Coordinates of N, CA, C and O and ligand atoms in Angstrom, one line a residue:
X1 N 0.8 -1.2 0.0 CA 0.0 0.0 0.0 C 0.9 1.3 0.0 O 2.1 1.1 0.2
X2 N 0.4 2.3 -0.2 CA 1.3 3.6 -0.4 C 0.3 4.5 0.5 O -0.8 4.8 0.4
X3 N 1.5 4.9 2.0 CA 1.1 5.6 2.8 C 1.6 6.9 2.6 O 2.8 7.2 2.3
X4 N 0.7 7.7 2.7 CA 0.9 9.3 2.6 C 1.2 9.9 4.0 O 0.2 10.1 4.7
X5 N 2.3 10.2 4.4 CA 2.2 11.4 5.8 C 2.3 13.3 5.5 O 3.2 14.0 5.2
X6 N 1.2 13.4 5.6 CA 1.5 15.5 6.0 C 3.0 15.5 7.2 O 3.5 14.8 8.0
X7 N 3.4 16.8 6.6 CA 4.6 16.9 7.9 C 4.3 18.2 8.5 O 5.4 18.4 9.1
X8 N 3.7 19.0 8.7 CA 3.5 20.1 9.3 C 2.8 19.9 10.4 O 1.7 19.9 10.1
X9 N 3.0 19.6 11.9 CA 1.7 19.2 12.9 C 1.7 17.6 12.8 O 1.3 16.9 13.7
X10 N 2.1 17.3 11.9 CA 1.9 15.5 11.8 C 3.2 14.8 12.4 O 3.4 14.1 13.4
X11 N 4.2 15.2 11.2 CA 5.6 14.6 11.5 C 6.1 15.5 12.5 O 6.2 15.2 13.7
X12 N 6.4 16.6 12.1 CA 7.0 17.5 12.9 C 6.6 18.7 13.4 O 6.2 19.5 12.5
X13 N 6.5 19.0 14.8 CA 6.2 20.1 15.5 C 6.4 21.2 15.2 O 7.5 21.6 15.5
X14 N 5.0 22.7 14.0 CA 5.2 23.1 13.4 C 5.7 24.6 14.0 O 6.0 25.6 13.3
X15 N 5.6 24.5 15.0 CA 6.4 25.4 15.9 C 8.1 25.7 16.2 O 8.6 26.8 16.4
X16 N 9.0 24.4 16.0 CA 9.7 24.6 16.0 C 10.9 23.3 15.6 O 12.1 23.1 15.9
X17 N 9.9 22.5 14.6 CA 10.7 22.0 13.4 C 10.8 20.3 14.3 O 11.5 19.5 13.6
X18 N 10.4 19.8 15.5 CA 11.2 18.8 16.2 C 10.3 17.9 15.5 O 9.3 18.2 14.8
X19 N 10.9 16.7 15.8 CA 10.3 15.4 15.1 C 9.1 14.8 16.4 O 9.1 14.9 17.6
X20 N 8.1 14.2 15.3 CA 7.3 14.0 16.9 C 7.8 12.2 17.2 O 8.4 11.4 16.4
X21 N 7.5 12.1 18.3 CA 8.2 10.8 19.1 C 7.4 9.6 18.5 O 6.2 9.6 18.3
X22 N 8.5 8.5 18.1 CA 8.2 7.3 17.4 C 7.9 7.4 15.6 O 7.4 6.5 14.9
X23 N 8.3 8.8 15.0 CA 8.3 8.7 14.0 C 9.1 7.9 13.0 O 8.7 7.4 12.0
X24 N 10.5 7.7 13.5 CA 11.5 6.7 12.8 C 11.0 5.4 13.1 O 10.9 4.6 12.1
X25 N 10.8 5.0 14.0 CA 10.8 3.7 14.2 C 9.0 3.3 13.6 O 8.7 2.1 13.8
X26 N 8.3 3.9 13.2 CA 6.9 4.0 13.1 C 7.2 3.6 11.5 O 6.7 2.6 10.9
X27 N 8.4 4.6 10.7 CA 8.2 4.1 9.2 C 9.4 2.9 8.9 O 9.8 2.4 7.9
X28 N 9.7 2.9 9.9 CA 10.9 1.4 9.5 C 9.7 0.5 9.9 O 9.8 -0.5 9.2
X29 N 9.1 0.5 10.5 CA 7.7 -0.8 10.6 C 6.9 -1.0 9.3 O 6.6 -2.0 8.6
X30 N 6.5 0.4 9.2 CA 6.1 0.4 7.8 C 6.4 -0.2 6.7 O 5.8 -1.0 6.0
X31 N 7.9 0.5 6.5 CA 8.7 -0.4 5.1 C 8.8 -1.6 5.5 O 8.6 -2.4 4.6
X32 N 9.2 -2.2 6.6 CA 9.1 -3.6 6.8 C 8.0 -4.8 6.8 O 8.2 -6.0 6.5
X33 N 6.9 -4.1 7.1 CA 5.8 -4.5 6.5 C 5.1 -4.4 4.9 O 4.0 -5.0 4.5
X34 N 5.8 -3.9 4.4 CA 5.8 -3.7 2.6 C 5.2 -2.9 1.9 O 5.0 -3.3 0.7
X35 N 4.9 -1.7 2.4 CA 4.2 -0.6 2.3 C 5.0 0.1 1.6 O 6.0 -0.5 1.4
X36 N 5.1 1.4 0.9 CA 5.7 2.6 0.3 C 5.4 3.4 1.0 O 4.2 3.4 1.3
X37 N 6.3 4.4 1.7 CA 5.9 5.9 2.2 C 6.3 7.0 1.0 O 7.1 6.9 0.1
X38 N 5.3 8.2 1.4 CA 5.4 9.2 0.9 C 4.8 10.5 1.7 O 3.8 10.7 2.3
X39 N 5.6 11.3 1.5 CA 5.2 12.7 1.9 C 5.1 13.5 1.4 O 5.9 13.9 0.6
X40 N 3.5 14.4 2.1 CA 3.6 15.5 1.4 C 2.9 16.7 1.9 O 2.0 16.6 2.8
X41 N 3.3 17.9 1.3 CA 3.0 19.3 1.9 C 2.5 20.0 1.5 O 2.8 20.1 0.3
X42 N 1.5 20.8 1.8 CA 1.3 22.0 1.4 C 2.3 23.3 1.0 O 2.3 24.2 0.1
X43 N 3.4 23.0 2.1 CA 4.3 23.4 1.9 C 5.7 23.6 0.9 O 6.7 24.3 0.7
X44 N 5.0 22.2 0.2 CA 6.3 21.7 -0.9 C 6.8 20.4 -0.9 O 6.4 19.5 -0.1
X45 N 7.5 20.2 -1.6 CA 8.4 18.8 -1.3 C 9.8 19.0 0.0 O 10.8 19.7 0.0
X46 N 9.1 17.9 0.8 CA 10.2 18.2 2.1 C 11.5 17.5 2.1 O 11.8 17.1 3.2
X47 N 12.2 17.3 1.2 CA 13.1 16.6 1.4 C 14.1 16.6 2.4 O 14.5 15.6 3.0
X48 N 14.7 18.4 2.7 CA 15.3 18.7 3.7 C 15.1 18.7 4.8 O 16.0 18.7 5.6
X49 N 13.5 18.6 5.3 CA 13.1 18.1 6.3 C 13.2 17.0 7.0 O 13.1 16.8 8.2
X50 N 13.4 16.0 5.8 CA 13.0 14.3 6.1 C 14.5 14.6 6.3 O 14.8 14.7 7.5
X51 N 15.9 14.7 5.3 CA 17.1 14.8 5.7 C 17.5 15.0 7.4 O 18.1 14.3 8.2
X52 N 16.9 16.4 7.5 CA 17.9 16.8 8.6 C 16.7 15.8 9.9 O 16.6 16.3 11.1
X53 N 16.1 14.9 9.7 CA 15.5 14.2 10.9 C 16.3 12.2 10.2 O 16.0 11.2 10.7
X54 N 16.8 12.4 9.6 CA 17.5 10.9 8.9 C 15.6 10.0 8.9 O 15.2 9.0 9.4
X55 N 15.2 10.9 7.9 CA 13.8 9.7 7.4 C 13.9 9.6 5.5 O 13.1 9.3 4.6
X56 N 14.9 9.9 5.5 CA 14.7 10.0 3.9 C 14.5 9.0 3.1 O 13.7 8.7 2.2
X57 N 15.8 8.3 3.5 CA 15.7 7.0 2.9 C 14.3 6.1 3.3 O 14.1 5.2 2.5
X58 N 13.3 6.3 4.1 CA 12.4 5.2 4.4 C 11.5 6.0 3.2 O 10.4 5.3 3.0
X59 N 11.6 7.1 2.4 CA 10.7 7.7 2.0 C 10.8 7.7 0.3 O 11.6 8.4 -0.3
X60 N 9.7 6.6 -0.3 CA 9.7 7.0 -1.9 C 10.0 8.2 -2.7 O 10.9 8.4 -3.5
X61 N 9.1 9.0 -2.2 CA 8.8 10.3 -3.1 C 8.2 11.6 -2.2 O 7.2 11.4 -1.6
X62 N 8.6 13.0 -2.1 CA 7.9 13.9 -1.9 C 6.6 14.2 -2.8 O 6.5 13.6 -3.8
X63 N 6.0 15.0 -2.5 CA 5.0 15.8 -3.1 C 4.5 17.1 -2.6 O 4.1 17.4 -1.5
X64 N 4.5 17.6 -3.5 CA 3.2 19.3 -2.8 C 1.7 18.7 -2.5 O 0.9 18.3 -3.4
X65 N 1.5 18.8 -1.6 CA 0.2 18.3 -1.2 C -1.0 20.0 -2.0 O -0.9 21.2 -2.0
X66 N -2.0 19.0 -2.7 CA -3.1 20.2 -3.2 C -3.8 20.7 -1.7 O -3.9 20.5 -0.4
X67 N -4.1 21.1 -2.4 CA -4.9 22.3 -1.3 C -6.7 21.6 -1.4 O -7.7 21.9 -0.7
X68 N -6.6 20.9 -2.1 CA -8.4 20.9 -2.6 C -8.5 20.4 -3.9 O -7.6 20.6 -4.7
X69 N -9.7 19.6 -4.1 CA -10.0 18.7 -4.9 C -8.8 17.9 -5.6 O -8.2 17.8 -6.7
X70 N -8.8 17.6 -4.6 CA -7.7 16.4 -4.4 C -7.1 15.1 -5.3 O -6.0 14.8 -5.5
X71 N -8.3 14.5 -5.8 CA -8.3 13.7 -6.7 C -7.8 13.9 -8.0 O -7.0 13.2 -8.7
X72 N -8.6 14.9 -8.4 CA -8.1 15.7 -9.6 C -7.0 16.1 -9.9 O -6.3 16.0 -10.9
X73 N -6.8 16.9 -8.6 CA -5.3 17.1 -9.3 C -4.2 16.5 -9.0 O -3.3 16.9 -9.7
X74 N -4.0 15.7 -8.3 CA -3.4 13.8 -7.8 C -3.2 13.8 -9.9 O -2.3 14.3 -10.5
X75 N -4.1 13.2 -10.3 CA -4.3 12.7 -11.5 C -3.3 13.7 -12.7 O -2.6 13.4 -13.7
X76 N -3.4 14.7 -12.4 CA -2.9 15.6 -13.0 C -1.4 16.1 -12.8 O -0.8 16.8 -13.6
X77 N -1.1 15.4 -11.7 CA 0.4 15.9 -11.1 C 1.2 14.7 -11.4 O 2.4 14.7 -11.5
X78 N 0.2 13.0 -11.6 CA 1.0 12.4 -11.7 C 1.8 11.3 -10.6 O 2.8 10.6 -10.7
X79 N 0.7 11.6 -9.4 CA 1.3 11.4 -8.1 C 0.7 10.0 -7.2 O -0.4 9.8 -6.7
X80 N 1.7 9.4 -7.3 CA 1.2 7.8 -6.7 C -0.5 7.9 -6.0 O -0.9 8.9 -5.5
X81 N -1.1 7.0 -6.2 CA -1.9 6.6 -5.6 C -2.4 6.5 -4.0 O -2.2 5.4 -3.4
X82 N -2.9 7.5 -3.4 CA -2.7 7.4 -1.7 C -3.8 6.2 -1.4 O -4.8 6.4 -2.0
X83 N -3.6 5.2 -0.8 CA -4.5 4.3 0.2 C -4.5 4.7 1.6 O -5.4 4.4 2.3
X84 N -3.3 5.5 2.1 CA -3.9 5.6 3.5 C -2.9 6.7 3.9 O -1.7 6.8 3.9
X85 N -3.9 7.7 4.3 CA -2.9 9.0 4.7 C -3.2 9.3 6.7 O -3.9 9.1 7.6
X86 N -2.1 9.9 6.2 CA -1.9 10.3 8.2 C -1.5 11.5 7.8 O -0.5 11.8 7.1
X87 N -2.9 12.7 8.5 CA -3.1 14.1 8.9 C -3.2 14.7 9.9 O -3.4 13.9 10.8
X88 N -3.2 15.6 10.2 CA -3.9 16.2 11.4 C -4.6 16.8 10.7 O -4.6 17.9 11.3
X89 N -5.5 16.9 9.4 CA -6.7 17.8 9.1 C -7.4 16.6 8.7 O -7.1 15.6 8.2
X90 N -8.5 17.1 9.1 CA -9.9 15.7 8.7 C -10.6 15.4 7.3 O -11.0 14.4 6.6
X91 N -10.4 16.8 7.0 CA -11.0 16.7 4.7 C -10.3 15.9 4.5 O -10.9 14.8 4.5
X92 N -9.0 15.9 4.1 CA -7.7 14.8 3.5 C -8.6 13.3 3.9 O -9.4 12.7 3.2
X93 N -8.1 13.0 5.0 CA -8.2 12.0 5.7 C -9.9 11.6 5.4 O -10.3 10.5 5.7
X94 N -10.7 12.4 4.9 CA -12.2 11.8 4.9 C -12.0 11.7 3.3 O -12.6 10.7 3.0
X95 N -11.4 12.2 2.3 CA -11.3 11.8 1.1 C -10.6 10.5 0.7 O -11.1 9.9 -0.1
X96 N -9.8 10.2 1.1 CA -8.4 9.0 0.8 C -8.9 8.1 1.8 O -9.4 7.1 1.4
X97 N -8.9 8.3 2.9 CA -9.0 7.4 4.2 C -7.8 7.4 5.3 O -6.7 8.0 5.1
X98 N -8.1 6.7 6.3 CA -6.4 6.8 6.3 C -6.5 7.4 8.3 O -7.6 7.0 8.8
X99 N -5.9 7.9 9.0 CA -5.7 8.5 10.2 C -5.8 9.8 10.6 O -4.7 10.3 10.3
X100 N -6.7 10.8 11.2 CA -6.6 11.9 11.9 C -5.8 11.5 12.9 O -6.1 10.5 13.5
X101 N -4.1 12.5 13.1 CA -3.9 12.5 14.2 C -4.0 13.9 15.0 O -4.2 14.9 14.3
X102 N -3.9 14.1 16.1 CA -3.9 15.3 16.9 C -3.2 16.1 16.4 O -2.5 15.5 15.6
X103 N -2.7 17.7 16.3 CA -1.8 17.8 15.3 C -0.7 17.9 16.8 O -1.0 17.6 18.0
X104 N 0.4 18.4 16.3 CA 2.0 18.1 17.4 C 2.0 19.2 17.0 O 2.1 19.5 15.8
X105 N 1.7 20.2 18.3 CA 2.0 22.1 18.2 C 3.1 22.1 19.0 O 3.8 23.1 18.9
X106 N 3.3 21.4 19.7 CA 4.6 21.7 20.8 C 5.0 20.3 21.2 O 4.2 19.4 21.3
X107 N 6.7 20.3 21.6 CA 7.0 19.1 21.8 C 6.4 18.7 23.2 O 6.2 19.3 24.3
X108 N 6.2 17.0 22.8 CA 5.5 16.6 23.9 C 6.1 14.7 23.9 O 5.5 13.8 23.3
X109 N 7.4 14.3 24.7 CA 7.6 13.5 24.5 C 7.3 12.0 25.0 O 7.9 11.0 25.0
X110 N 5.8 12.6 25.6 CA 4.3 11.3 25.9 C 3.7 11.3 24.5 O 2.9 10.4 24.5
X111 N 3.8 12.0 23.4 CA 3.2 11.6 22.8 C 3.0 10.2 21.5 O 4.0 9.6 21.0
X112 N 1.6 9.9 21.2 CA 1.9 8.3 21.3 C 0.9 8.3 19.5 O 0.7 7.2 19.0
X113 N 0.4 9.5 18.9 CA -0.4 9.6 18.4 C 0.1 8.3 16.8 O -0.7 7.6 16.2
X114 N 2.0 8.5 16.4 CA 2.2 7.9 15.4 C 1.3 6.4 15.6 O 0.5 5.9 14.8
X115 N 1.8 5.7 17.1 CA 2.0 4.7 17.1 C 0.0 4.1 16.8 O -0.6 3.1 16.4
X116 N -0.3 5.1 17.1 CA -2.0 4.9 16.8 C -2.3 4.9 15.6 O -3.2 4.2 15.2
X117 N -1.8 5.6 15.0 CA -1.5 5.8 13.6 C -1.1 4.3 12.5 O -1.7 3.9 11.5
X118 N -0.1 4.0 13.1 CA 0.6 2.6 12.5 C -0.4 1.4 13.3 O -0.4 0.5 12.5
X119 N -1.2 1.0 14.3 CA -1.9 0.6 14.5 C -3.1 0.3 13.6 O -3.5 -0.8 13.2
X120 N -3.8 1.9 13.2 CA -4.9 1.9 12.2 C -4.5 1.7 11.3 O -5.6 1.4 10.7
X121 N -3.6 1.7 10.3 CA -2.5 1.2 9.3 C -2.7 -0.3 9.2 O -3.2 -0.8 8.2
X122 N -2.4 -1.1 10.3 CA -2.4 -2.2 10.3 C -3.7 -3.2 10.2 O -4.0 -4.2 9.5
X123 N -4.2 -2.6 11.0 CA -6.1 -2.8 11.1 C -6.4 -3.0 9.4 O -6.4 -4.1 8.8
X124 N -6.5 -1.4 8.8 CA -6.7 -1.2 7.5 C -6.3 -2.3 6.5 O -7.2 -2.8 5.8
X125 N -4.9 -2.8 6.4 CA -4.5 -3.5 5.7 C -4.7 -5.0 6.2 O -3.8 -5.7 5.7
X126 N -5.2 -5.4 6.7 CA -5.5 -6.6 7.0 C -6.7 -6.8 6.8 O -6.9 -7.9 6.4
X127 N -8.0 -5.9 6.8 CA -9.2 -6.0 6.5 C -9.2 -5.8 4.9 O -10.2 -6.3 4.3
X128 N -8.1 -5.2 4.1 CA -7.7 -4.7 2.8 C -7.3 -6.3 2.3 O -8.0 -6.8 1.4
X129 N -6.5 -7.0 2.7 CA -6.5 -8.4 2.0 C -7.1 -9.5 2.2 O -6.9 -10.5 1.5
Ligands
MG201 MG1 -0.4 19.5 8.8

């Protein structure tokens, strides 16, 4: 399956750039489980982001995440197929499917929200085959 992560609020705390807790070890389960990651932003393609947190390599492809009607322009851009995205905005996530998480405005290193995340991931794809 090809999981989609947002990184603003999702991956990383958009206040001041930190990684939220269990993100590395969340997509090495992933890829180990046989999935594709991808990310993507509103803000652009993050590569330097995924770099300076060492997630790059777990990561296919960036993308500029659309703003709206989504589908369409997915098709138009060219851009892998999402089966299951992880947001902290609810539209995304009610279009594709996939996980609302809390978003991460400040570091908080109780937080557990990925691992809920890769959880409903797992659920998903098991009812998927
Ligand atoms: Mg976000």
């Amino acid at each position: 399956m090809n999981v989609f992560f947002d990184v603003d609020d999702t991956l990383i705390c958009g206040l001041d750039g930190t990684l939220r807790p269990h993100v590395a070890d969340i997509f090495a389960r992933i890829r180990a489980d046989g999935h594709a990651i991808y990310v993507w932003s509103s803000a652009g393609r993050r590569w330097q982001d995924l770099e300076r947190h060492g997630l790059h390599a777990f990561v296919s492809e960036c993308y500029l995440k659309p703003d709206g009607d989504y589908e369409r322009t997915l098709r138009a851009q060219n851009v892998a197929e999402p089966h299951f995205v992880v947001d902290d905005h609810r539209d995304i996530v009610d279009v594709f499917g996939g996980c609302q998480v809390r978003p991460y405005l400040e570091p908080d290193v109780g937080d557990t929200e990925m691992i809920r995340a890769y959880d409903a991931l797992r659920e998903f794809a098991q009812r998927r085959s």
